[in-house]
mmCIF file of C-alpha atoms in Angstrom:
data_model
loop_
_atom_site.group_PDB
_atom_site.id
_atom_site.type_symbol
_atom_site.label_atom_id
_atom_site.label_comp_id
_atom_site.label_asym_id
_atom_site.label_seq_id
_atom_site.Cartn_x
_atom_site.Cartn_y
_atom_site.Cartn_z
ATOM 1 C CA ALA A 26 -1.464 -6.683 -16.563
ATOM 2 C CA GLN A 27 0.472 -3.815 -14.464
ATOM 3 C CA SER A 28 2.609 -5.971 -11.526
ATOM 4 C CA VAL A 29 6.115 -5.442 -9.881
ATOM 5 C CA ALA A 30 8.229 -7.909 -8.131
ATOM 6 C CA GLN A 31 10.674 -7.751 -5.202
ATOM 7 C CA PRO A 32 13.009 -10.623 -5.723
ATOM 8 C CA GLU A 33 14.303 -10.280 -2.341
ATOM 9 C CA ASP A 34 12.174 -11.714 0.577
ATOM 10 C CA GLN A 35 15.279 -9.469 2.974
ATOM 11 C CA VAL A 36 18.256 -7.759 2.605
ATOM 12 C CA ASN A 37 20.551 -7.561 5.673
ATOM 13 C CA VAL A 38 22.804 -4.234 5.425
ATOM 14 C CA ALA A 39 25.185 -2.600 7.956
ATOM 15 C CA GLU A 40 24.623 0.805 9.417
ATOM 16 C CA GLY A 41 26.452 2.910 7.108
ATOM 17 C CA ASN A 42 26.729 1.313 3.841
ATOM 18 C CA PRO A 43 24.630 2.234 0.665
ATOM 19 C CA LEU A 44 21.775 0.210 0.094
ATOM 20 C CA THR A 45 19.740 -1.268 -2.498
ATOM 21 C CA VAL A 46 16.330 -2.738 -2.079
ATOM 22 C CA LYS A 47 15.706 -4.195 -5.483
ATOM 23 C CA CYS A 48 12.380 -4.040 -7.586
ATOM 24 C CA THR A 49 11.644 -5.072 -11.306
ATOM 25 C CA TYR A 50 8.128 -3.841 -12.931
ATOM 26 C CA SER A 51 6.086 -5.191 -16.070
ATOM 27 C CA VAL A 52 3.864 -2.711 -17.628
ATOM 28 C CA SER A 53 1.819 -1.942 -20.704
ATOM 29 C CA GLY A 54 2.529 1.987 -21.466
ATOM 30 C CA ASN A 55 4.027 4.079 -19.205
ATOM 31 C CA PRO A 56 4.453 3.023 -15.756
ATOM 32 C CA TYR A 57 3.542 5.004 -12.542
ATOM 33 C CA LEU A 58 6.025 3.475 -9.871
ATOM 34 C CA PHE A 59 6.016 3.609 -6.406
ATOM 35 C CA TRP A 60 8.062 2.886 -3.330
ATOM 36 C CA TYR A 61 5.896 2.696 0.513
ATOM 37 C CA VAL A 62 7.806 2.283 4.405
ATOM 38 C CA GLN A 63 5.868 0.198 6.756
ATOM 39 C CA TYR A 64 7.338 0.003 10.251
ATOM 40 C CA PRO A 65 6.420 -2.613 12.675
ATOM 41 C CA ASN A 66 2.361 -2.218 13.167
ATOM 42 C CA ARG A 67 1.944 0.642 11.801
ATOM 43 C CA GLY A 68 0.555 1.758 7.634
ATOM 44 C CA LEU A 69 2.265 2.381 5.020
ATOM 45 C CA GLN A 70 3.650 5.273 4.253
ATOM 46 C CA PHE A 71 4.783 7.205 0.750
ATOM 47 C CA LEU A 72 8.234 7.236 -0.036
ATOM 48 C CA LEU A 73 8.991 8.190 -3.252
ATOM 49 C CA LYS A 74 7.557 8.071 -7.090
ATOM 50 C CA TYR A 75 8.310 7.717 -10.843
ATOM 51 C CA ILE A 76 6.185 9.414 -13.278
ATOM 52 C CA THR A 77 7.855 11.030 -15.872
ATOM 53 C CA GLY A 78 10.599 12.698 -16.450
ATOM 54 C CA ASP A 79 14.204 12.705 -14.711
ATOM 55 C CA ASN A 80 15.351 8.821 -13.855
ATOM 56 C CA LEU A 81 16.580 9.730 -10.765
ATOM 57 C CA VAL A 82 13.570 10.729 -7.948
ATOM 58 C CA LYS A 83 14.657 11.843 -4.652
ATOM 59 C CA GLY A 84 12.184 11.119 -2.104
ATOM 60 C CA SER A 85 11.519 10.770 1.825
ATOM 61 C CA TYR A 86 14.495 10.463 4.898
ATOM 62 C CA GLY A 87 17.302 10.324 2.396
ATOM 63 C CA PHE A 88 16.289 8.319 -0.233
ATOM 64 C CA GLU A 89 16.151 7.200 -3.476
ATOM 65 C CA ALA A 90 15.129 5.692 -6.966
ATOM 66 C CA GLU A 91 16.601 4.702 -10.214
ATOM 67 C CA PHE A 92 14.525 4.055 -12.691
ATOM 68 C CA ASN A 93 15.761 2.007 -15.774
ATOM 69 C CA LYS A 94 13.855 1.283 -18.126
ATOM 70 C CA SER A 95 15.982 -1.084 -20.210
ATOM 71 C CA GLN A 96 16.330 -2.884 -17.409
ATOM 72 C CA THR A 97 12.723 -2.467 -16.522
ATOM 73 C CA SER A 98 13.921 -1.522 -12.944
ATOM 74 C CA PHE A 99 13.028 0.927 -10.183
ATOM 75 C CA HIS A 100 15.545 0.048 -7.227
ATOM 76 C CA LEU A 101 15.369 2.033 -4.390
ATOM 77 C CA LYS A 102 18.491 2.882 -2.907
ATOM 78 C CA LYS A 103 19.803 4.765 0.040
ATOM 79 C CA PRO A 104 24.028 6.464 0.142
ATOM 80 C CA SER A 105 23.903 5.459 4.006
ATOM 81 C CA ALA A 106 21.795 3.269 5.795
ATOM 82 C CA LEU A 107 20.272 3.926 9.242
ATOM 83 C CA VAL A 108 19.132 1.748 12.275
ATOM 84 C CA SER A 109 15.929 3.510 11.833
ATOM 85 C CA ASP A 110 15.113 2.264 8.319
ATOM 86 C CA SER A 111 14.884 -1.115 9.343
ATOM 87 C CA ALA A 112 11.382 -1.705 8.072
ATOM 88 C CA LEU A 113 9.890 -2.935 5.700
ATOM 89 C CA TYR A 114 9.694 -1.356 1.880
ATOM 90 C CA PHE A 115 7.249 -1.915 -1.052
ATOM 91 C CA CYS A 116 7.058 -1.307 -4.384
ATOM 92 C CA ALA A 117 3.921 -1.029 -6.300
ATOM 93 C CA VAL A 118 2.434 0.440 -9.749
ATOM 94 C CA ARG A 119 -0.459 1.815 -11.012
ATOM 95 C CA SER A 120 -2.629 -0.518 -11.783
ATOM 96 C CA SER A 121 -4.457 -0.371 -15.637
ATOM 97 C CA SER A 122 -7.616 0.474 -13.934
ATOM 98 C CA GLY A 123 -6.017 3.942 -13.283
ATOM 99 C CA TYR A 124 -7.321 3.759 -9.479
ATOM 100 C CA ALA A 125 -5.543 1.406 -7.705
ATOM 101 C CA LEU A 126 -1.840 0.668 -6.905
ATOM 102 C CA ASN A 127 -0.533 -3.313 -7.407
ATOM 103 C CA PHE A 128 2.406 -3.657 -5.029
ATOM 104 C CA GLY A 129 5.067 -6.460 -4.632
ATOM 105 C CA LYS A 130 5.760 -8.458 -1.509
ATOM 106 C CA GLY A 131 7.381 -7.128 -0.038
ATOM 107 C CA THR A 132 11.532 -6.656 1.326
ATOM 108 C CA SER A 133 12.267 -6.387 4.593
ATOM 109 C CA LEU A 134 15.383 -4.228 5.050
ATOM 110 C CA LEU A 135 17.398 -4.837 8.590
ATOM 111 C CA VAL A 136 20.364 -1.575 8.984
ATOM 112 C CA THR A 137 22.426 -3.574 11.770
ATOM 113 C CA PRO A 138 24.811 -0.979 14.391
ATOM 114 C CA ASN B 13 -5.379 16.723 9.714
ATOM 115 C CA ALA B 14 -6.230 13.320 11.133
ATOM 116 C CA GLY B 15 -5.353 12.082 7.653
ATOM 117 C CA VAL B 16 -6.946 8.340 7.578
ATOM 118 C CA THR B 17 -8.460 7.159 10.090
ATOM 119 C CA GLN B 18 -9.593 3.677 11.498
ATOM 120 C CA THR B 19 -11.565 1.762 14.119
ATOM 121 C CA PRO B 20 -11.554 -0.667 15.203
ATOM 122 C CA LYS B 21 -7.579 -1.161 15.728
ATOM 123 C CA PHE B 22 -8.189 -4.734 17.121
ATOM 124 C CA GLN B 23 -11.002 -6.928 16.440
ATOM 125 C CA VAL B 24 -11.554 -11.088 17.368
ATOM 126 C CA LEU B 25 -14.282 -12.535 15.151
ATOM 127 C CA LYS B 26 -15.513 -16.139 16.603
ATOM 128 C CA THR B 27 -16.402 -17.790 12.642
ATOM 129 C CA GLY B 28 -19.520 -16.769 11.354
ATOM 130 C CA GLN B 29 -20.082 -13.843 13.411
ATOM 131 C CA SER B 30 -19.918 -10.310 11.106
ATOM 132 C CA MET B 31 -18.692 -7.451 11.706
ATOM 133 C CA THR B 32 -17.723 -3.634 9.697
ATOM 134 C CA LEU B 33 -14.573 -1.658 9.721
ATOM 135 C CA GLN B 34 -15.306 1.496 9.430
ATOM 136 C CA CYS B 35 -12.400 4.116 7.752
ATOM 137 C CA ALA B 36 -12.797 7.894 6.764
ATOM 138 C CA GLN B 37 -10.494 10.892 5.715
ATOM 139 C CA ASP B 38 -10.219 14.046 5.602
ATOM 140 C CA MET B 39 -8.350 15.031 3.004
ATOM 141 C CA ASN B 40 -11.330 15.656 0.687
ATOM 142 C CA HIS B 41 -10.124 12.255 -1.482
ATOM 143 C CA ASN B 42 -11.809 11.063 -4.062
ATOM 144 C CA SER B 43 -10.874 7.397 -4.152
ATOM 145 C CA MET B 44 -10.557 5.218 -1.076
ATOM 146 C CA TYR B 45 -9.548 1.671 -0.921
ATOM 147 C CA TRP B 46 -9.419 -1.764 1.169
ATOM 148 C CA TYR B 47 -6.525 -4.081 1.139
ATOM 149 C CA ARG B 48 -5.497 -6.866 3.173
ATOM 150 C CA GLN B 49 -1.719 -7.153 4.006
ATOM 151 C CA ASP B 50 -1.417 -11.296 4.862
ATOM 152 C CA PRO B 51 2.867 -12.279 5.366
ATOM 153 C CA GLY B 52 4.479 -13.281 2.048
ATOM 154 C CA MET B 53 1.991 -11.828 0.117
ATOM 155 C CA GLY B 54 1.494 -7.925 -0.226
ATOM 156 C CA LEU B 55 -1.418 -5.921 -0.195
ATOM 157 C CA ARG B 56 -4.336 -7.319 -2.119
ATOM 158 C CA LEU B 57 -7.127 -4.840 -2.918
ATOM 159 C CA ILE B 58 -10.200 -5.613 -1.591
ATOM 160 C CA TYR B 59 -12.419 -3.162 -3.210
ATOM 161 C CA TYR B 60 -12.305 0.459 -4.489
ATOM 162 C CA SER B 61 -14.120 2.958 -5.098
ATOM 163 C CA ALA B 62 -13.476 5.549 -7.399
ATOM 164 C CA SER B 63 -15.188 8.459 -6.677
ATOM 165 C CA GLU B 64 -18.441 9.004 -3.536
ATOM 166 C CA GLY B 65 -21.454 6.719 -5.110
ATOM 167 C CA THR B 66 -18.667 3.792 -6.614
ATOM 168 C CA THR B 67 -17.320 0.818 -5.861
ATOM 169 C CA ASP B 68 -16.008 -1.682 -7.693
ATOM 170 C CA LYS B 69 -14.465 -4.671 -6.523
ATOM 171 C CA GLY B 70 -10.675 -5.607 -6.802
ATOM 172 C CA GLU B 71 -8.417 -9.051 -6.558
ATOM 173 C CA VAL B 72 -9.811 -10.466 -3.139
ATOM 174 C CA PRO B 73 -13.530 -9.317 -2.245
ATOM 175 C CA ASN B 74 -15.342 -12.884 -2.291
ATOM 176 C CA GLY B 75 -16.595 -12.485 1.417
ATOM 177 C CA TYR B 76 -16.543 -8.535 1.941
ATOM 178 C CA ASN B 77 -19.158 -5.649 0.997
ATOM 179 C CA VAL B 78 -18.645 -2.237 0.740
ATOM 180 C CA SER B 79 -20.263 0.239 1.739
ATOM 181 C CA ARG B 80 -19.243 4.017 0.291
ATOM 182 C CA LEU B 81 -20.872 5.764 2.766
ATOM 183 C CA ASN B 82 -19.741 9.589 1.596
ATOM 184 C CA LYS B 83 -16.840 11.490 0.726
ATOM 185 C CA ARG B 84 -15.136 10.498 3.668
ATOM 186 C CA GLU B 85 -16.373 7.581 4.675
ATOM 187 C CA PHE B 86 -16.048 4.144 3.072
ATOM 188 C CA SER B 87 -16.610 0.711 5.629
ATOM 189 C CA LEU B 88 -15.881 -3.101 4.409
ATOM 190 C CA ARG B 89 -17.929 -5.731 6.325
ATOM 191 C CA LEU B 90 -17.618 -9.291 6.830
ATOM 192 C CA GLU B 91 -21.688 -10.712 6.880
ATOM 193 C CA SER B 92 -19.988 -14.315 7.855
ATOM 194 C CA ALA B 93 -16.128 -14.617 9.194
ATOM 195 C CA ALA B 94 -13.768 -17.061 8.351
ATOM 196 C CA PRO B 95 -10.662 -18.242 9.657
ATOM 197 C CA SER B 96 -9.418 -17.418 5.716
ATOM 198 C CA GLN B 97 -9.957 -13.438 7.043
ATOM 199 C CA THR B 98 -7.433 -13.289 9.581
ATOM 200 C CA SER B 99 -5.392 -10.566 8.549
ATOM 201 C CA VAL B 100 -4.889 -6.577 9.283
ATOM 202 C CA TYR B 101 -6.882 -4.649 6.977
ATOM 203 C CA PHE B 102 -5.975 -0.911 5.747
ATOM 204 C CA CYS B 103 -8.221 1.718 4.195
ATOM 205 C CA ALA B 104 -6.471 4.419 1.731
ATOM 206 C CA SER B 105 -7.396 7.236 0.300
ATOM 207 C CA THR B 106 -6.502 9.288 -2.939
ATOM 208 C CA PHE B 107 -6.886 12.115 -4.708
ATOM 209 C CA THR B 108 -7.106 10.228 -8.249
ATOM 210 C CA GLY B 109 -7.522 13.995 -10.366
ATOM 211 C CA THR B 110 -3.806 13.763 -11.838
ATOM 212 C CA PRO B 111 -1.429 10.555 -12.411
ATOM 213 C CA SER B 112 1.005 11.111 -10.009
ATOM 214 C CA TYR B 113 -1.262 9.990 -7.215
ATOM 215 C CA GLU B 114 0.119 8.497 -3.995
ATOM 216 C CA GLN B 115 -2.293 6.920 -1.784
ATOM 217 C CA TYR B 116 -2.759 7.520 2.054
ATOM 218 C CA PHE B 117 -2.528 4.811 4.686
ATOM 219 C CA GLY B 118 -4.647 4.440 8.189
ATOM 220 C CA PRO B 119 -3.023 2.927 10.835
ATOM 221 C CA GLY B 120 -4.355 -0.551 10.474
ATOM 222 C CA THR B 121 -7.102 -2.807 11.477
ATOM 223 C CA ARG B 122 -5.848 -6.128 13.139
ATOM 224 C CA LEU B 123 -8.950 -8.457 12.629
ATOM 225 C CA THR B 124 -8.641 -12.062 14.063
ATOM 226 C CA VAL B 125 -10.845 -15.295 13.312
ATOM 227 C CA THR B 126 -11.575 -18.248 15.388
#
């Protein structure tokens, strides 16, 4: 089954520092990978996706993610964190059926001033 | 465009009561989904509808039913609510005509079953 794992429940970063939120995947075939962000009391918002091509994917709000096939990872990164980036981040992979997404358990990002 | 809308935003039910959560999208998407979100468990798929007229079970379908009323609307029904169904419910939609489909989410329904 297609699955992703987010090994960290919480990541703490000081404002202005680079941030990384980790995601590893387990799939058969080509992975279709996604990152979503959820602000408090809101629905999930799409950040970026990897389907094929360049291993460095750029997305919304200055976020990017690096696809690494040898390490089966798809880590989310941002060069300089903002307090407003504090939120819950979900990694997801397209399911075997092709119609749904399988989500990780989420990582809470806290950026402190 | 309103995107994906859900009603109600909040609901409190007693054990055994029934209710229907409504979802509508105005993006002409063919596929729609219902998820539940519980602390520490991420989002789990309850049911999905790949296209109008079809529905399929997801990871946690027990205790729920769905109806794809038309292309725009996809409802989730709890026939006899249980405390274990206390959760936040999200509806999502997407166009699955290509591999690169991202899902668009509604604002959620916070349900408490006492």
